[in-house]
CSV table of C-alpha atoms and ligand atoms in Angstrom, one decimal:
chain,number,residue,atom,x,y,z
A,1,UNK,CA,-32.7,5.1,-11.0
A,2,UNK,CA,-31.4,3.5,-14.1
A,3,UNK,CA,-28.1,5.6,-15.4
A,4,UNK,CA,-26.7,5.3,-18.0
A,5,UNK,CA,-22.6,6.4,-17.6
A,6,UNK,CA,-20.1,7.2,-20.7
A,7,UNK,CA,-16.6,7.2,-20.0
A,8,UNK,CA,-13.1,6.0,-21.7
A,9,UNK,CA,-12.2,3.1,-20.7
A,10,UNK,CA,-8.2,3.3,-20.2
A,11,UNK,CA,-6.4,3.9,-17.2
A,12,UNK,CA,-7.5,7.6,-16.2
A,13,UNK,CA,-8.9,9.5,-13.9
A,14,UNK,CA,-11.9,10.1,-15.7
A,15,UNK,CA,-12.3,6.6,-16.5
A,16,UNK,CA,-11.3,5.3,-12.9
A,17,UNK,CA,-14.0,7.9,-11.4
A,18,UNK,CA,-16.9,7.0,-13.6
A,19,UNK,CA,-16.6,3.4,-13.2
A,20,UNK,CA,-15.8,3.2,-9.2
A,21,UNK,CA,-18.9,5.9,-9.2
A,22,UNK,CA,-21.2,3.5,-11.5
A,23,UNK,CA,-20.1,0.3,-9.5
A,24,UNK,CA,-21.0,2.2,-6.2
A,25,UNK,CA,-24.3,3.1,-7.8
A,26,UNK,CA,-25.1,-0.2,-8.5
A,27,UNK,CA,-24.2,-1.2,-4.6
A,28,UNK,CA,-26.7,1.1,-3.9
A,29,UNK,CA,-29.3,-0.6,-6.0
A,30,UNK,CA,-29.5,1.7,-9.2
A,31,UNK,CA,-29.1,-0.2,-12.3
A,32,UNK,CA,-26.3,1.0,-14.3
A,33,UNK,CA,-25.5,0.9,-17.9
A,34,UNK,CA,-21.6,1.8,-18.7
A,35,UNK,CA,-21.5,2.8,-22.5
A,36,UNK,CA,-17.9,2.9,-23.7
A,37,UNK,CA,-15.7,1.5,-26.7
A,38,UNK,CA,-13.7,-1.0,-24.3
A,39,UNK,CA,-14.6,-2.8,-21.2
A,40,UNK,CA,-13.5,0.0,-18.3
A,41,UNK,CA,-10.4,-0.8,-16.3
A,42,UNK,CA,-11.7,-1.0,-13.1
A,43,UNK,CA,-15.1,-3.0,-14.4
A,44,UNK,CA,-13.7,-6.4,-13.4
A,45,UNK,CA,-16.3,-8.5,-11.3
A,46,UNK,CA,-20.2,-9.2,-12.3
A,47,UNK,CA,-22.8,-7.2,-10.4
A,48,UNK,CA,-26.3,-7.8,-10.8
A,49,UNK,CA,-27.4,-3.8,-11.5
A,50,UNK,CA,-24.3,-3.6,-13.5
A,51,UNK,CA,-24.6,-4.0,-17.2
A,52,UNK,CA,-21.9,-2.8,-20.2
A,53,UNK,CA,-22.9,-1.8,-24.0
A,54,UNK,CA,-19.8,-1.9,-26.2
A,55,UNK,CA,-19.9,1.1,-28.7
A,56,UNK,CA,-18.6,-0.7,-32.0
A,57,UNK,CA,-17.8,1.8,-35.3
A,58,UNK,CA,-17.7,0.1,-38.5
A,59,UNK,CA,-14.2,0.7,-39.8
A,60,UNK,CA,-14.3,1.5,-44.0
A,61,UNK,CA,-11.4,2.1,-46.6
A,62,UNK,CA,-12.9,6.0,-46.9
A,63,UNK,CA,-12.1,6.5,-43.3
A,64,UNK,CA,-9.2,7.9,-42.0
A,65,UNK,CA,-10.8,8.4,-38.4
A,66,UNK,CA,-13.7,6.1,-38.0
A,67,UNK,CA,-16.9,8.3,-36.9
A,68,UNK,CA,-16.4,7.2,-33.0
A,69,UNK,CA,-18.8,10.2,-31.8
A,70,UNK,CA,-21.8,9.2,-34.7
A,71,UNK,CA,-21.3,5.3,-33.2
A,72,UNK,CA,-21.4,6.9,-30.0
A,73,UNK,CA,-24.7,8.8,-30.5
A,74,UNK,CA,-26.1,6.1,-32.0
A,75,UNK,CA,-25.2,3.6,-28.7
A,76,UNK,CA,-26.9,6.3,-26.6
A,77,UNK,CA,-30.0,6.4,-28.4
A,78,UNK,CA,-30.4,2.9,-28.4
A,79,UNK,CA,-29.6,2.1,-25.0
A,80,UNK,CA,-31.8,5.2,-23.6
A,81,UNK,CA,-34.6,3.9,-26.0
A,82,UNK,CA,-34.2,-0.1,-24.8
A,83,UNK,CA,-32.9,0.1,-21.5
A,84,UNK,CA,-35.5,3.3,-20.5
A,85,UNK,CA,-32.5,5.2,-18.8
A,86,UNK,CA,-33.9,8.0,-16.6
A,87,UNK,CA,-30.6,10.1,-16.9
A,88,UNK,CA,-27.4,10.3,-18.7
A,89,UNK,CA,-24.0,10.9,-16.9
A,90,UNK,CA,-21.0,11.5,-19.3
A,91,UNK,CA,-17.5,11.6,-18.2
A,92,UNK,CA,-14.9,13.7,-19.7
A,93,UNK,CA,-16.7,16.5,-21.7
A,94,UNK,CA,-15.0,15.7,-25.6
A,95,UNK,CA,-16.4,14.3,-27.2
A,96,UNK,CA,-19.2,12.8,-24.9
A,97,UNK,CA,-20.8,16.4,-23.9
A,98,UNK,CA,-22.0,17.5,-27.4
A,99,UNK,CA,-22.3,13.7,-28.2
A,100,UNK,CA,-25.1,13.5,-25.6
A,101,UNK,CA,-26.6,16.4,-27.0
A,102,UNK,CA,-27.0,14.9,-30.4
A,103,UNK,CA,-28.8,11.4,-29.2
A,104,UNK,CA,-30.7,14.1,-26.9
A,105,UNK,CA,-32.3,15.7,-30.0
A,106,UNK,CA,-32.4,12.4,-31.7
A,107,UNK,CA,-34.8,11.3,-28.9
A,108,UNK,CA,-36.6,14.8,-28.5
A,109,UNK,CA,-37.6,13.8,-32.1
A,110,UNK,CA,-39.4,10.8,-31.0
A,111,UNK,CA,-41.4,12.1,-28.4
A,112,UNK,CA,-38.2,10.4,-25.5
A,113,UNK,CA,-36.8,12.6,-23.1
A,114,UNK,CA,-33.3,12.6,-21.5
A,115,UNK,CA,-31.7,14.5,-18.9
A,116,UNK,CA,-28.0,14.7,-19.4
A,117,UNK,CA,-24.9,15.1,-16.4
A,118,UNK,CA,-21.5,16.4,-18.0
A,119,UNK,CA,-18.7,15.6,-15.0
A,120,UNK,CA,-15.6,18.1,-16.5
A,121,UNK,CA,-12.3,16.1,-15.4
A,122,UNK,CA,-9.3,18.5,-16.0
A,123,UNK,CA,-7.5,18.1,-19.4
A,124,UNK,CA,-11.1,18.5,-21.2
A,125,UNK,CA,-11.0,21.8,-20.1
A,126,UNK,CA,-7.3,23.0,-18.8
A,127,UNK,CA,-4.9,21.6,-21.9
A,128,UNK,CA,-7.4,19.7,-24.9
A,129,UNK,CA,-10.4,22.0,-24.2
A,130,UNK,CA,-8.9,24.7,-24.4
A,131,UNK,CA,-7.8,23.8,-28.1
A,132,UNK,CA,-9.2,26.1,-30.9
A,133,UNK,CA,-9.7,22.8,-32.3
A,134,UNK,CA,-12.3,22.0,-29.8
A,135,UNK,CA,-13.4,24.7,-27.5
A,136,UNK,CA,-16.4,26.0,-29.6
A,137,UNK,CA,-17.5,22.7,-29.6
A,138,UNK,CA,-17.0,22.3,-25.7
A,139,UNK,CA,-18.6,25.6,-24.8
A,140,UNK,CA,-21.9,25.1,-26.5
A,141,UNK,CA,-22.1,21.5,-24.9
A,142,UNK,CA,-21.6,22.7,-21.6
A,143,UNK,CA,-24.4,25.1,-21.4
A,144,UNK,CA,-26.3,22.4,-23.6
A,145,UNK,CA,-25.9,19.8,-20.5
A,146,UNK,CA,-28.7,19.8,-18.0
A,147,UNK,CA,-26.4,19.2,-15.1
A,148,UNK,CA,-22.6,20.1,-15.0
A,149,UNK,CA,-19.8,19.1,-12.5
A,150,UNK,CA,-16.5,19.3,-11.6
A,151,UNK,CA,-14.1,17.7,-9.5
A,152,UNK,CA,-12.4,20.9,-8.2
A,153,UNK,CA,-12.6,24.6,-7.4
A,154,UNK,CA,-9.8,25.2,-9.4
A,155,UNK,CA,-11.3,23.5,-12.2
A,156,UNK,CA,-14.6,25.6,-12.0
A,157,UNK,CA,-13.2,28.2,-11.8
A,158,UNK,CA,-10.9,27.9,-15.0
A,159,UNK,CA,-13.7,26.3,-17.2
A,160,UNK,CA,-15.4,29.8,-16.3
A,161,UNK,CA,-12.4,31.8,-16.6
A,162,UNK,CA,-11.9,29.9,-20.2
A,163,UNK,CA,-15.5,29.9,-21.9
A,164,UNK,CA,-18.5,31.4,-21.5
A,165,UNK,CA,-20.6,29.5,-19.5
A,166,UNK,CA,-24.2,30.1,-18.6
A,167,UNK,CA,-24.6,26.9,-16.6
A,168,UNK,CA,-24.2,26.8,-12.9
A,169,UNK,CA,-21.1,24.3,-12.3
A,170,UNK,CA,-21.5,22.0,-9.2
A,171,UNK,CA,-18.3,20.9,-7.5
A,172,UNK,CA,-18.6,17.3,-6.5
A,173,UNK,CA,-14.9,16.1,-5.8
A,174,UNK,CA,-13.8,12.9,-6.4
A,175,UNK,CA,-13.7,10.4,-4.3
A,176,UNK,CA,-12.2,7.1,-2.3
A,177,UNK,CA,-13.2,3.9,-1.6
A,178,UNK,CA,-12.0,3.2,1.9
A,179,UNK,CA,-12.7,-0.8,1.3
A,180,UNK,CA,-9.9,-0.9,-1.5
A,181,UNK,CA,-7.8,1.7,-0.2
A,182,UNK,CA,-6.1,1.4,3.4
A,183,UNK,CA,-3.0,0.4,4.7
A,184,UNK,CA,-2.3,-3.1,4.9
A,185,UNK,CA,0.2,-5.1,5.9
A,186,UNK,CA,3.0,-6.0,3.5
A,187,UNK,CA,6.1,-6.3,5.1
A,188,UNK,CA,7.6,-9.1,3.2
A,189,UNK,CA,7.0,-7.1,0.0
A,190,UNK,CA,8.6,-4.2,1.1
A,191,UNK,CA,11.5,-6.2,2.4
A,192,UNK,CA,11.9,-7.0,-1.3
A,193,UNK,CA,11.8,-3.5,-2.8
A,194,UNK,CA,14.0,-2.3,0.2
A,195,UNK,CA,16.0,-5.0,1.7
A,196,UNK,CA,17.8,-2.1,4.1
A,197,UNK,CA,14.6,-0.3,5.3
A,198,UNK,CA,15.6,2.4,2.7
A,199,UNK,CA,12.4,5.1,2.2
A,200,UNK,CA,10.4,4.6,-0.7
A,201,UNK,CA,9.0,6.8,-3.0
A,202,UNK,CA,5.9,6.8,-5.6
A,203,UNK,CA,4.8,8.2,-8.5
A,204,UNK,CA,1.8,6.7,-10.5
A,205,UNK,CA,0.5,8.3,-13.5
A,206,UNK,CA,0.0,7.7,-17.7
A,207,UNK,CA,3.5,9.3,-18.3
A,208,UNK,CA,2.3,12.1,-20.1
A,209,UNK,CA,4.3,15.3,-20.2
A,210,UNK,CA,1.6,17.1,-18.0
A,211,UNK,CA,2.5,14.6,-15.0
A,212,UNK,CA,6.5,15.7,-15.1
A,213,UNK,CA,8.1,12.0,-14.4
A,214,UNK,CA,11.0,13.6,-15.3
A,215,UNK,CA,10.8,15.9,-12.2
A,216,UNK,CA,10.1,13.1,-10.2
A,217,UNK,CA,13.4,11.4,-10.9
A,218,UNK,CA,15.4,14.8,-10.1
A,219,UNK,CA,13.7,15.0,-6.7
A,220,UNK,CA,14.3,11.0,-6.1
A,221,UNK,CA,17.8,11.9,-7.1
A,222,UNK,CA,18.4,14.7,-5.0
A,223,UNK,CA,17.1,12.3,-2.0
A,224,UNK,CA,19.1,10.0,-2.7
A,225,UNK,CA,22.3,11.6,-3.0
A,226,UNK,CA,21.2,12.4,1.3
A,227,UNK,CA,20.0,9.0,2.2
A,228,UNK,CA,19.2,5.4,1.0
A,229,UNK,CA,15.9,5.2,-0.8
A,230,UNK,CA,14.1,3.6,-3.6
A,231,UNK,CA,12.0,4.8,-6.6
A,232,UNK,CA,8.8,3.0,-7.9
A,233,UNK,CA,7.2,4.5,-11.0
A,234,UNK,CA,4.0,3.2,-11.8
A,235,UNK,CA,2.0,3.4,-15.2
A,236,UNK,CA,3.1,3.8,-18.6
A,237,UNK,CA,2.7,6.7,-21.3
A,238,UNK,CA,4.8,8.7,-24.1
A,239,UNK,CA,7.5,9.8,-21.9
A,240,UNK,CA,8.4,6.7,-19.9
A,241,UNK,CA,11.2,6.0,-22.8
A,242,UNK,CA,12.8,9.8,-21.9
A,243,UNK,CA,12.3,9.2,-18.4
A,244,UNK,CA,14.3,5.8,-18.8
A,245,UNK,CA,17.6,8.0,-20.1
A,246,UNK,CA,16.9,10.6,-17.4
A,247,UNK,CA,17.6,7.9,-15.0
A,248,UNK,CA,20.4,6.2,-16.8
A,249,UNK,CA,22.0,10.3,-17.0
A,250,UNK,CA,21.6,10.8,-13.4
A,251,UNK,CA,23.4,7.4,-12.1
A,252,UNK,CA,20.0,6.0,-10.1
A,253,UNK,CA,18.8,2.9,-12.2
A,254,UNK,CA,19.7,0.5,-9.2
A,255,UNK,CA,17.1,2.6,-6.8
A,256,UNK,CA,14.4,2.8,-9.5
A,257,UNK,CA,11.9,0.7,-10.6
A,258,UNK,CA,9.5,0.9,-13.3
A,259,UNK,CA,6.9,-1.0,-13.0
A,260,UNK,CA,4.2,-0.5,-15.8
A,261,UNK,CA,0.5,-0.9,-15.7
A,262,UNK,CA,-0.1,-2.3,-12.1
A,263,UNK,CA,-3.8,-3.2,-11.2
A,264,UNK,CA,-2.9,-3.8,-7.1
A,265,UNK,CA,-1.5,-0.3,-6.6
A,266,UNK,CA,-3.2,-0.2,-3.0
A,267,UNK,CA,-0.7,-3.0,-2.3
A,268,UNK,CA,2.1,-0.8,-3.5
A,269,UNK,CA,0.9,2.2,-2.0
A,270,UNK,CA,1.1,0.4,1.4
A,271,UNK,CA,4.7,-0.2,1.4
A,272,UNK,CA,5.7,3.6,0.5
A,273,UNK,CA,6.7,6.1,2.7
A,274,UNK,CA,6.0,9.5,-0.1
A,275,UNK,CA,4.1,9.9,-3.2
A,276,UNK,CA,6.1,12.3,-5.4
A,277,UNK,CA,3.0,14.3,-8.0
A,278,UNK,CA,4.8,17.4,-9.6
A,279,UNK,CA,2.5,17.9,-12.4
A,280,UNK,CA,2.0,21.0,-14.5
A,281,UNK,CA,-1.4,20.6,-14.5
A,282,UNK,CA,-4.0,18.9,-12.3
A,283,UNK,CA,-7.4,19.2,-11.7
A,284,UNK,CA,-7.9,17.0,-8.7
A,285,UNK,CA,-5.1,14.1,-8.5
A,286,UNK,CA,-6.9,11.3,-7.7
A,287,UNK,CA,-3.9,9.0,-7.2
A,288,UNK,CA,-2.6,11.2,-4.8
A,289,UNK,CA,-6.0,10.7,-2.7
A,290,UNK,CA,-5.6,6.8,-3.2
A,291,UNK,CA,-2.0,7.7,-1.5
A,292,UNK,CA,-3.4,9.4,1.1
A,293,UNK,CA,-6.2,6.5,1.8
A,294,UNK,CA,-3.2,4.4,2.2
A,295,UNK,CA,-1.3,6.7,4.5
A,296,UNK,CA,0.9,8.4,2.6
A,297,UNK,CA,2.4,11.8,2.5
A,298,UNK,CA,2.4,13.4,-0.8
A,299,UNK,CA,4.7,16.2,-2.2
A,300,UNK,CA,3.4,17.9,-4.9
A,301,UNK,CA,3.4,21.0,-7.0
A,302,UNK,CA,0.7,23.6,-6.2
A,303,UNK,CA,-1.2,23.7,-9.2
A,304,UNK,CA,-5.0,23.4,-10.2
A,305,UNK,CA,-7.2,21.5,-7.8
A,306,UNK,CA,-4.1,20.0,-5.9
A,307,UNK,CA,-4.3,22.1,-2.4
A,308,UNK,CA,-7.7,21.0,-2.4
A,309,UNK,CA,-6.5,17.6,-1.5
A,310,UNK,CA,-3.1,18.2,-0.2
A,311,UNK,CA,-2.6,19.9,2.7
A,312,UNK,CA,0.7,22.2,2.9
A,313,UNK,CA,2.8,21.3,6.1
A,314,UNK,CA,0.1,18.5,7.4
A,315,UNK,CA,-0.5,15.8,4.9
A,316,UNK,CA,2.8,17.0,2.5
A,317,UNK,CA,3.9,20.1,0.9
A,318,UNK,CA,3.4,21.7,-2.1
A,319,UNK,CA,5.7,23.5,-4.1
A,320,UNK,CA,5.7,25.6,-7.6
A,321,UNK,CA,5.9,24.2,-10.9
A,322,UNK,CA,9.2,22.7,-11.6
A,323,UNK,CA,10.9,24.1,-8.3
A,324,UNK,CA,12.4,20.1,-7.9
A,325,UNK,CA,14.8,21.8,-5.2
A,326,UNK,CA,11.9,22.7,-2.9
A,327,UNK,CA,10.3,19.1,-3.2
A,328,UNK,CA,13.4,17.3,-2.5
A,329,UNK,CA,14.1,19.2,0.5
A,330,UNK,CA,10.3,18.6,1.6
A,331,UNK,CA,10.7,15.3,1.4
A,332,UNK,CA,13.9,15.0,3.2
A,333,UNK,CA,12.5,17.1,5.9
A,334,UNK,CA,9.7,14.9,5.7
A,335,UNK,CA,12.1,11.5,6.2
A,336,UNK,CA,14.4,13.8,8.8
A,337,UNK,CA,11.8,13.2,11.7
A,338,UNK,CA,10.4,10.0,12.1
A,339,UNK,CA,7.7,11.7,14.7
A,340,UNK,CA,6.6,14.4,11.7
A,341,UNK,CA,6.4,11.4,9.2
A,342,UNK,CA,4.3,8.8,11.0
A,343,UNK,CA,2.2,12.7,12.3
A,344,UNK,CA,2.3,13.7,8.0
A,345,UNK,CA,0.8,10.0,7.9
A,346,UNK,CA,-2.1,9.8,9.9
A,347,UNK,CA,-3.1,13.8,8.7
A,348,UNK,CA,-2.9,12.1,5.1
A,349,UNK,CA,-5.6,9.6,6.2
A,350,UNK,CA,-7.8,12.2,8.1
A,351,UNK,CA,-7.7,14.1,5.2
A,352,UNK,CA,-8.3,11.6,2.7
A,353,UNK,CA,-11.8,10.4,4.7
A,354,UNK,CA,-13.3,13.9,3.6
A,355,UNK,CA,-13.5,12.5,-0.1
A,356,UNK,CA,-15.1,9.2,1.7
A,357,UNK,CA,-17.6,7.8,-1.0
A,358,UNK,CA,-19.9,7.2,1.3
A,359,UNK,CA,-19.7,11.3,1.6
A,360,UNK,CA,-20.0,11.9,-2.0
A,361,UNK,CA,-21.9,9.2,-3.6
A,362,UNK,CA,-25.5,10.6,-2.3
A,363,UNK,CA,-24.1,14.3,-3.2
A,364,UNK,CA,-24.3,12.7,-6.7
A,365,UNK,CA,-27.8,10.6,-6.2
A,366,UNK,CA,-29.4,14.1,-5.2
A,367,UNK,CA,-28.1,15.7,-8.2
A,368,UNK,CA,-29.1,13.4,-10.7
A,369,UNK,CA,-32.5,13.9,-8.8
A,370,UNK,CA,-32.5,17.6,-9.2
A,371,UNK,CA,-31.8,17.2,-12.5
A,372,UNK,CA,-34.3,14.7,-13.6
A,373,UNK,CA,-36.8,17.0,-11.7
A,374,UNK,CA,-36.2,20.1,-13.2
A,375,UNK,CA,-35.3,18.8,-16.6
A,376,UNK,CA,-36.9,21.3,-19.6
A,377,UNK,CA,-37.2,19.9,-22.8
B,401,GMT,O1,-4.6,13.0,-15.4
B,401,GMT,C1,-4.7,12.4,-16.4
B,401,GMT,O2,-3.9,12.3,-17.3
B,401,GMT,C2,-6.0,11.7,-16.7
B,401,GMT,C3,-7.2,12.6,-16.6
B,401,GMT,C4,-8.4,12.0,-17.1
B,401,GMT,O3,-9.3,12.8,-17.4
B,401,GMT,O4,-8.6,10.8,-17.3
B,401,GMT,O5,-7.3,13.0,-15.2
B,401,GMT,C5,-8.0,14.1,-14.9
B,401,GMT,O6,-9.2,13.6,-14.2
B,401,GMT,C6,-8.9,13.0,-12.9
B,401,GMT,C7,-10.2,12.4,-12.3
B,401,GMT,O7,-11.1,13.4,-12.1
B,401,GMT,C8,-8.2,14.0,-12.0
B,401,GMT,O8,-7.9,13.4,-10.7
B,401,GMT,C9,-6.9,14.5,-12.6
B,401,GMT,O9,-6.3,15.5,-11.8
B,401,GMT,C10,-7.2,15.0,-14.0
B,401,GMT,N1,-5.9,15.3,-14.7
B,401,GMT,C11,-5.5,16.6,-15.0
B,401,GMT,O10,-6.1,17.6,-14.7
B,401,GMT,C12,-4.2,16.6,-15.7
């Protein structure tokens, strides 16, 4: 097939998804044309069935906000037109649903049909979607999409509960590449971050106030006033300056590390002992698969799509929103046996193989079939 895949191309989920989905497509011998305004993240290396069309607006003294979705459109139409895609998958459903649905029409005009697959991620739906600003807008380019997924349940089940959607929503979760993600051996690196065997703890996110750093460094504390441990927070984002003071406020700064925008995190992953994901909101939580591909435990809050991939009392615990005393003693209970860690740890990876790509990846092949076959113009 030749798929043509539009995503953001900045650190999240939605952007890590699409592209590790289009490189594994490629693998598979599809030819795959990413359509975004930056080179994704996670498209580093050549691939022969792997190509990239930069979306560029012109930028002019009239515009406040340069037209991205009419440079968009106009990408989509020229790469279906040249590159003869046989289906459109978009990522994230603002602007890139109704966007498809304009180049759609565009084609329509010219006699050039196109299928198109909206995958709904979380925040397009659960926080921006949601948006008066936006959601008329989203509704009507949901039903408009000839195929719709979601990563979660949870998230179907609140992009029904929030719009009216005529559409049947297909639940393909997300998935992990067992290749990049496993536990290796880095010893000397943890003996770095934790010189005394101390435990250590993960977060990785964009530092936005949805993923609750802040929470993370009240549970870290709370462990660390019981035992010797060690703090890594990973990623960057509007609230990493906030979280900074928390840290200095609570007296841990020695124990915690930030360590930006890391492109290795299955190397850090492999030297931690917990991931720590308390967010308000989340749809699937992909990094907290990557932990669990790497064979670690994860505490977490209990929202959205999360007990979909965290498992209460086997691969972590989950707790309510913002209950930081019930994560911190989870985790110490967690540390208190070394038996029900190292069990915790191997139920992480059992878990994790569910979500194995090579699991998920024909789920998508046979939907982007079904759609192309019962596509109506
Ligand atoms: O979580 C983020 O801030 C990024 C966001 C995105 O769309 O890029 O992530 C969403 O999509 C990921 C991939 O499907 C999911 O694993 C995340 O749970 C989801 N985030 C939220 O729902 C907050």
């Amino acid at each position: 097939m030749r798929i043509g895949i539009v995503c953001y191309p900045t650190y999240g989920g939605s952007g890590v998804v699409a592209t590790e989905l289009g490189k594994a497509l490629a693998e598979r011998g599809h030819q795959v044309h990413f359509i975004s305004y930056r080179q994704p993240a996670r498209l580093e290396h050549f691939h022969e069935n792997i190509f990239y069309k930069e979306v560029r607006f012109a930028d002019y003294p009239l515009f406040d906000y340069p037209p991205y979705e009419t440079a968009l459109a106009s990408k989509l139409v020229d790469v279906v037109k040249y590159d003869k895609l046989d289906v459109l998958h978009v990522h994230y459903a603002i602007p890139h649903a109704s966007v498809a649905y304009m180049a759609k029409k565009i084609l329509l005009a010219e006699g050039i049909y196109i299928p198109t697959v909206t995958t709904l991620h979380g925040t397009d739906i659960t926080l921006v979607g949601k948006d008066p600003a936006y959601a008329p807008v989203v509704a009507f380019a949901i039903n408009k999409s000839d195929g719709v997924t979601a990563v979660s349940e949870s998230l179907k089940q609140d992009t029904l509960e929030f719009f009216n959607i005529k559409k049947e929503i297909k639940v393909i979760p997300n998935f992990i590449d067992f290749s990049r993600f496993k536990k290796t051996d880095k010893d000397h690196f943890k003996k770095a971050i934790a010189p005394n065997g101390e435990k250590i703890l993960i977060h990785i996110s964009n530092f936005r106030k949805v993923k609750r750093v802040d929470d993370v460094v009240r549970i870290f504390a709370k462990v660390r006033d019981q035992m010797p441990a060690k703090l890594l927070l990973i990623g960057d984002g509007p609230e990493r300056q906030n979280v900074e003071q928390l840290c200095r406020q609570l007296g841990h700064c020695q124990d915690i590390r930030f360590l930006g925008k890391q492109d290795a995190i299955e190397e850090l992953l492999a030297i931690s002992d917990l991931f720590i994901m308390p967010s308000g909101s989340e749809s699937f939580g992909l990094s907290a698969l990557e932990a669990m591909a790497c064979e670690v435990p994860v505490i977490s809050s209990n929202t959205g799509g999360l007990p979909e991939v965290n498992v209460h009392g086997k691969t972590g615990f989950l707790s309510n929103v913002g209950d930081v005393e019930s994560m911190a003693a989870n985790a110490l209970k967690i540390f208190s046996s070394e038996k029900m860690h190292q069990e915790f740890r191997a139920n992480a990876l059992k878990q994790a193989d569910l979500f194995n790509i090579g699991n998920i990846l024909p789920i998508y092949e046979d939907y982007y079939q079904e759609v192309i076959d019962t596509y109506v113009y």
